[in-house]
Structures are given as C-alpha cells and as structure tokens.
mmCIF file of N, CA and C in Angstrom:
data_model
loop_
_atom_site.group_PDB
_atom_site.id
_atom_site.type_symbol
_atom_site.label_atom_id
_atom_site.label_comp_id
_atom_site.label_asym_id
_atom_site.label_seq_id
_atom_site.Cartn_x
_atom_site.Cartn_y
_atom_site.Cartn_z
ATOM 1 N N UNK R 61 10.024 -21.269 -3.376
ATOM 2 C CA UNK R 61 10.289 -20.012 -4.054
ATOM 3 C C UNK R 61 11.036 -19.078 -3.106
ATOM 4 N N UNK R 62 12.136 -18.571 -3.567
ATOM 5 C CA UNK R 62 12.932 -17.649 -2.759
ATOM 6 C C UNK R 62 12.425 -16.223 -2.957
ATOM 7 N N UNK R 63 12.313 -15.510 -1.863
ATOM 8 C CA UNK R 63 11.863 -14.122 -1.920
ATOM 9 C C UNK R 63 13.084 -13.230 -2.030
ATOM 10 N N UNK R 64 13.242 -12.627 -3.187
ATOM 11 C CA UNK R 64 14.384 -11.760 -3.441
ATOM 12 C C UNK R 64 14.032 -10.282 -3.373
ATOM 13 N N UNK R 65 12.765 -9.983 -3.540
ATOM 14 C CA UNK R 65 12.317 -8.599 -3.583
ATOM 15 C C UNK R 65 10.945 -8.508 -2.915
ATOM 16 N N UNK R 66 10.573 -7.299 -2.531
ATOM 17 C CA UNK R 66 9.230 -7.106 -1.979
ATOM 18 C C UNK R 66 8.163 -7.464 -3.012
ATOM 19 N N UNK R 67 8.525 -7.400 -4.286
ATOM 20 C CA UNK R 67 7.574 -7.740 -5.349
ATOM 21 C C UNK R 67 7.212 -9.222 -5.353
ATOM 22 N N UNK R 68 8.025 -10.037 -4.708
ATOM 23 C CA UNK R 68 7.755 -11.469 -4.597
ATOM 24 C C UNK R 68 6.763 -11.787 -3.478
ATOM 25 N N UNK R 69 6.520 -10.831 -2.603
ATOM 26 C CA UNK R 69 5.613 -11.045 -1.480
ATOM 27 C C UNK R 69 4.159 -10.966 -1.941
ATOM 28 N N UNK R 70 3.386 -11.981 -1.621
ATOM 29 C CA UNK R 70 1.974 -12.008 -2.023
ATOM 30 C C UNK R 70 1.216 -10.846 -1.392
ATOM 31 N N UNK R 71 1.543 -10.515 -0.159
ATOM 32 C CA UNK R 71 0.868 -9.408 0.513
ATOM 33 C C UNK R 71 1.116 -8.090 -0.216
ATOM 34 N N UNK R 72 2.317 -7.904 -0.757
ATOM 35 C CA UNK R 72 2.606 -6.683 -1.507
ATOM 36 C C UNK R 72 1.825 -6.680 -2.816
ATOM 37 N N UNK R 73 1.775 -7.828 -3.504
ATOM 38 C CA UNK R 73 1.045 -7.932 -4.767
ATOM 39 C C UNK R 73 -0.439 -7.621 -4.563
ATOM 40 N N UNK R 74 -1.013 -8.180 -3.499
ATOM 41 C CA UNK R 74 -2.437 -7.930 -3.220
ATOM 42 C C UNK R 74 -2.683 -6.483 -2.829
ATOM 43 N N UNK R 75 -1.736 -5.890 -2.119
ATOM 44 C CA UNK R 75 -1.914 -4.489 -1.746
ATOM 45 C C UNK R 75 -1.831 -3.584 -2.974
ATOM 46 N N UNK R 76 -1.022 -3.956 -3.949
ATOM 47 C CA UNK R 76 -0.973 -3.180 -5.198
ATOM 48 C C UNK R 76 -2.279 -3.318 -5.968
ATOM 49 N N UNK R 77 -2.869 -4.510 -5.948
ATOM 50 C CA UNK R 77 -4.185 -4.695 -6.560
ATOM 51 C C UNK R 77 -5.222 -3.803 -5.884
ATOM 52 N N UNK R 78 -5.115 -3.702 -4.552
ATOM 53 C CA UNK R 78 -6.025 -2.842 -3.806
ATOM 54 C C UNK R 78 -5.860 -1.380 -4.226
ATOM 55 N N UNK R 79 -4.625 -0.944 -4.416
ATOM 56 C CA UNK R 79 -4.371 0.440 -4.837
ATOM 57 C C UNK R 79 -5.060 0.727 -6.173
ATOM 58 N N UNK R 80 -4.927 -0.197 -7.114
ATOM 59 C CA UNK R 80 -5.569 -0.020 -8.419
ATOM 60 C C UNK R 80 -7.085 0.077 -8.248
ATOM 61 N N UNK R 81 -7.656 -0.775 -7.419
ATOM 62 C CA UNK R 81 -9.101 -0.745 -7.192
ATOM 63 C C UNK R 81 -9.541 0.553 -6.526
ATOM 64 N N UNK R 82 -8.767 1.024 -5.563
ATOM 65 C CA UNK R 82 -9.108 2.280 -4.882
ATOM 66 C C UNK R 82 -9.084 3.439 -5.870
ATOM 67 N N UNK R 83 -8.069 3.488 -6.724
ATOM 68 C CA UNK R 83 -8.012 4.557 -7.721
ATOM 69 C C UNK R 83 -9.199 4.473 -8.692
ATOM 70 N N UNK R 84 -9.566 3.260 -9.096
ATOM 71 C CA UNK R 84 -10.709 3.100 -9.992
ATOM 72 C C UNK R 84 -12.004 3.533 -9.309
ATOM 73 N N UNK R 85 -12.186 3.128 -8.061
ATOM 74 C CA UNK R 85 -13.401 3.506 -7.335
ATOM 75 C C UNK R 85 -13.456 4.998 -7.041
ATOM 76 N N UNK R 86 -12.304 5.599 -6.818
ATOM 77 C CA UNK R 86 -12.295 7.029 -6.486
ATOM 78 C C UNK R 86 -12.768 7.895 -7.652
ATOM 79 N N UNK R 87 -12.704 7.379 -8.859
ATOM 80 C CA UNK R 87 -13.218 8.148 -10.003
ATOM 81 C C UNK R 87 -14.737 8.247 -9.971
ATOM 82 N N UNK R 88 -15.372 7.405 -9.167
ATOM 83 C CA UNK R 88 -16.832 7.409 -9.065
ATOM 84 C C UNK R 88 -17.346 8.360 -7.989
ATOM 85 N N UNK R 89 -16.444 8.930 -7.194
ATOM 86 C CA UNK R 89 -16.860 9.848 -6.147
ATOM 87 C C UNK R 89 -17.446 11.114 -6.753
ATOM 88 N N UNK R 90 -18.373 11.744 -6.046
ATOM 89 C CA UNK R 90 -18.917 13.018 -6.544
ATOM 90 C C UNK R 90 -17.829 14.091 -6.591
ATOM 91 N N UNK R 91 -18.004 15.032 -7.467
ATOM 92 C CA UNK R 91 -17.013 16.098 -7.651
ATOM 93 C C UNK R 91 -16.717 16.861 -6.371
ATOM 94 N N UNK R 92 -17.684 16.951 -5.484
ATOM 95 C CA UNK R 92 -17.467 17.699 -4.241
ATOM 96 C C UNK R 92 -16.475 16.997 -3.318
ATOM 97 N N UNK R 93 -16.230 15.708 -3.536
ATOM 98 C CA UNK R 93 -15.326 14.944 -2.665
ATOM 99 C C UNK R 93 -13.951 14.717 -3.284
ATOM 100 N N UNK R 94 -13.758 15.166 -4.499
ATOM 101 C CA UNK R 94 -12.530 14.849 -5.227
ATOM 102 C C UNK R 94 -11.281 15.290 -4.478
ATOM 103 N N UNK R 95 -11.240 16.492 -3.973
ATOM 104 C CA UNK R 95 -9.997 17.025 -3.426
ATOM 105 C C UNK R 95 -9.722 16.575 -2.007
ATOM 106 N N UNK R 96 -10.746 16.344 -1.226
ATOM 107 C CA UNK R 96 -10.516 15.969 0.171
ATOM 108 C C UNK R 96 -10.506 14.463 0.360
ATOM 109 N N UNK R 97 -11.634 13.850 0.138
ATOM 110 C CA UNK R 97 -11.778 12.424 0.413
ATOM 111 C C UNK R 97 -10.931 11.572 -0.517
ATOM 112 N N UNK R 98 -10.928 11.888 -1.792
ATOM 113 C CA UNK R 98 -10.161 11.104 -2.761
ATOM 114 C C UNK R 98 -8.676 11.149 -2.444
ATOM 115 N N UNK R 99 -8.175 12.314 -2.137
ATOM 116 C CA UNK R 99 -6.758 12.455 -1.819
ATOM 117 C C UNK R 99 -6.392 11.635 -0.589
ATOM 118 N N UNK R 100 -7.207 11.712 0.432
ATOM 119 C CA UNK R 100 -6.925 10.997 1.670
ATOM 120 C C UNK R 100 -6.982 9.483 1.462
ATOM 121 N N UNK R 101 -7.976 9.004 0.753
ATOM 122 C CA UNK R 101 -8.132 7.562 0.536
ATOM 123 C C UNK R 101 -7.016 7.017 -0.344
ATOM 124 N N UNK R 102 -6.682 7.710 -1.416
ATOM 125 C CA UNK R 102 -5.632 7.202 -2.297
ATOM 126 C C UNK R 102 -4.264 7.219 -1.613
ATOM 127 N N UNK R 103 -3.978 8.248 -0.815
ATOM 128 C CA UNK R 103 -2.709 8.280 -0.087
ATOM 129 C C UNK R 103 -2.636 7.144 0.925
ATOM 130 N N UNK R 104 -3.742 6.859 1.593
ATOM 131 C CA UNK R 104 -3.773 5.758 2.557
ATOM 132 C C UNK R 104 -3.557 4.422 1.856
ATOM 133 N N UNK R 105 -4.176 4.240 0.700
ATOM 134 C CA UNK R 105 -4.024 2.989 -0.048
ATOM 135 C C UNK R 105 -2.584 2.791 -0.509
ATOM 136 N N UNK R 106 -1.968 3.834 -1.009
ATOM 137 C CA UNK R 106 -0.591 3.748 -1.502
ATOM 138 C C UNK R 106 0.389 3.478 -0.362
ATOM 139 N N UNK R 107 0.068 3.938 0.834
ATOM 140 C CA UNK R 107 0.984 3.742 1.952
ATOM 141 C C UNK R 107 1.114 2.271 2.351
ATOM 142 N N UNK R 108 0.105 1.452 2.053
ATOM 143 C CA UNK R 108 0.162 0.037 2.438
ATOM 144 C C UNK R 108 1.308 -0.686 1.720
ATOM 145 N N UNK R 109 1.325 -0.728 0.367
ATOM 146 C CA UNK R 109 2.452 -1.404 -0.283
ATOM 147 C C UNK R 109 3.782 -0.689 -0.058
ATOM 148 N N UNK R 110 3.746 0.632 0.138
ATOM 149 C CA UNK R 110 4.981 1.362 0.387
ATOM 150 C C UNK R 110 5.617 0.932 1.703
ATOM 151 N N UNK R 111 4.811 0.759 2.733
ATOM 152 C CA UNK R 111 5.348 0.316 4.023
ATOM 153 C C UNK R 111 5.825 -1.127 3.970
ATOM 154 N N UNK R 112 5.132 -1.970 3.232
ATOM 155 C CA UNK R 112 5.578 -3.357 3.073
ATOM 156 C C UNK R 112 6.934 -3.384 2.376
ATOM 157 N N UNK R 113 7.057 -2.621 1.305
ATOM 158 C CA UNK R 113 8.314 -2.575 0.554
ATOM 159 C C UNK R 113 9.439 -2.009 1.410
ATOM 160 N N UNK R 114 9.173 -0.944 2.147
ATOM 161 C CA UNK R 114 10.217 -0.339 2.974
ATOM 162 C C UNK R 114 10.667 -1.295 4.072
ATOM 163 N N UNK R 115 9.715 -1.961 4.706
ATOM 164 C CA UNK R 115 10.076 -2.910 5.755
ATOM 165 C C UNK R 115 10.907 -4.060 5.227
ATOM 166 N N UNK R 116 10.576 -4.534 4.039
ATOM 167 C CA UNK R 116 11.332 -5.632 3.445
ATOM 168 C C UNK R 116 12.717 -5.160 3.006
ATOM 169 N N UNK R 117 12.800 -3.961 2.505
ATOM 170 C CA UNK R 117 14.070 -3.436 1.988
ATOM 171 C C UNK R 117 15.084 -3.180 3.097
ATOM 172 N N UNK R 118 14.605 -2.898 4.277
ATOM 173 C CA UNK R 118 15.535 -2.620 5.381
ATOM 174 C C UNK R 118 16.396 -3.833 5.686
ATOM 175 N N UNK R 119 15.797 -5.011 5.618
ATOM 176 C CA UNK R 119 16.550 -6.241 5.792
ATOM 177 C C UNK R 119 17.309 -6.356 7.098
ATOM 178 N N UNK R 120 16.838 -5.683 8.129
ATOM 179 C CA UNK R 120 17.547 -5.737 9.405
ATOM 180 C C UNK R 120 17.051 -6.903 10.250
ATOM 181 N N UNK R 121 15.988 -6.695 10.969
ATOM 182 C CA UNK R 121 15.474 -7.753 11.841
ATOM 183 C C UNK R 121 14.031 -8.072 11.497
ATOM 184 N N UNK R 122 13.598 -9.236 11.955
ATOM 185 C CA UNK R 122 12.201 -9.613 11.745
ATOM 186 C C UNK R 122 11.257 -8.662 12.463
ATOM 187 N N UNK R 123 11.676 -8.195 13.632
ATOM 188 C CA UNK R 123 10.804 -7.278 14.370
ATOM 189 C C UNK R 123 10.686 -5.932 13.660
ATOM 190 N N UNK R 124 11.736 -5.508 12.970
ATOM 191 C CA UNK R 124 11.685 -4.269 12.194
ATOM 192 C C UNK R 124 10.688 -4.416 11.043
ATOM 193 N N UNK R 125 10.763 -5.544 10.346
ATOM 194 C CA UNK R 125 9.831 -5.814 9.254
ATOM 195 C C UNK R 125 8.415 -5.912 9.802
ATOM 196 N N UNK R 126 8.250 -6.571 10.935
ATOM 197 C CA UNK R 126 6.929 -6.706 11.550
ATOM 198 C C UNK R 126 6.358 -5.336 11.913
ATOM 199 N N UNK R 127 7.227 -4.426 12.334
ATOM 200 C CA UNK R 127 6.782 -3.073 12.650
ATOM 201 C C UNK R 127 6.196 -2.388 11.412
ATOM 202 N N UNK R 128 6.872 -2.505 10.267
ATOM 203 C CA UNK R 128 6.367 -1.884 9.048
ATOM 204 C C UNK R 128 5.089 -2.566 8.567
ATOM 205 N N UNK R 129 4.967 -3.875 8.781
ATOM 206 C CA UNK R 129 3.725 -4.572 8.439
ATOM 207 C C UNK R 129 2.583 -4.072 9.327
ATOM 208 N N UNK R 130 2.894 -3.804 10.571
ATOM 209 C CA UNK R 130 1.897 -3.272 11.482
ATOM 210 C C UNK R 130 1.435 -1.889 11.039
ATOM 211 N N UNK R 131 2.360 -1.075 10.589
ATOM 212 C CA UNK R 131 2.004 0.255 10.069
ATOM 213 C C UNK R 131 1.135 0.106 8.838
ATOM 214 N N UNK R 132 1.490 -0.811 7.944
ATOM 215 C CA UNK R 132 0.708 -1.035 6.726
ATOM 216 C C UNK R 132 -0.709 -1.494 7.072
ATOM 217 N N UNK R 133 -0.811 -2.358 8.062
ATOM 218 C CA UNK R 133 -2.105 -2.855 8.484
ATOM 219 C C UNK R 133 -2.972 -1.722 9.031
ATOM 220 N N UNK R 134 -2.354 -0.811 9.745
ATOM 221 C CA UNK R 134 -3.088 0.317 10.343
ATOM 222 C C UNK R 134 -3.647 1.228 9.306
#
C-alpha cells in the first residue's frame, strides 16, 4: 500500500480515534473542570494527529518527519 496522505498512516488514524475518545470522556468531567482541564486535555489530544499530519506534509527529510513524530509523542 502506497502512502499518499497522512490519512493513510495508521498512527494518524489511531491518534484521531484517541481524539474522539478524549472528547467523549471529557464530557464526563465535573462542571468545575470544564474550562481548565477539559480545554488543556482536548488541545493536547488534537495536537498529536496535527503534528503527524504536519510532519508528513512537509515531505522534506526523514529526520524532519521524525522530529514532528517526537513532538506528537511528547
């Protein structure tokens, strides 16, 4: 299978699944945590597939892509 887009990457697909799960779980947080904790957790979750996609889209070097994967992992 040829990888033509970041959407073809299994790691990106799984990270998107994680984002959906994080958003679903965040609805269960108490109201007192909605604005602080929920915002921080959802932004962190969304950054994972975003960094994978950005690293893949750059298409420069393997080390550049590896750098964005490292950021996503963090």
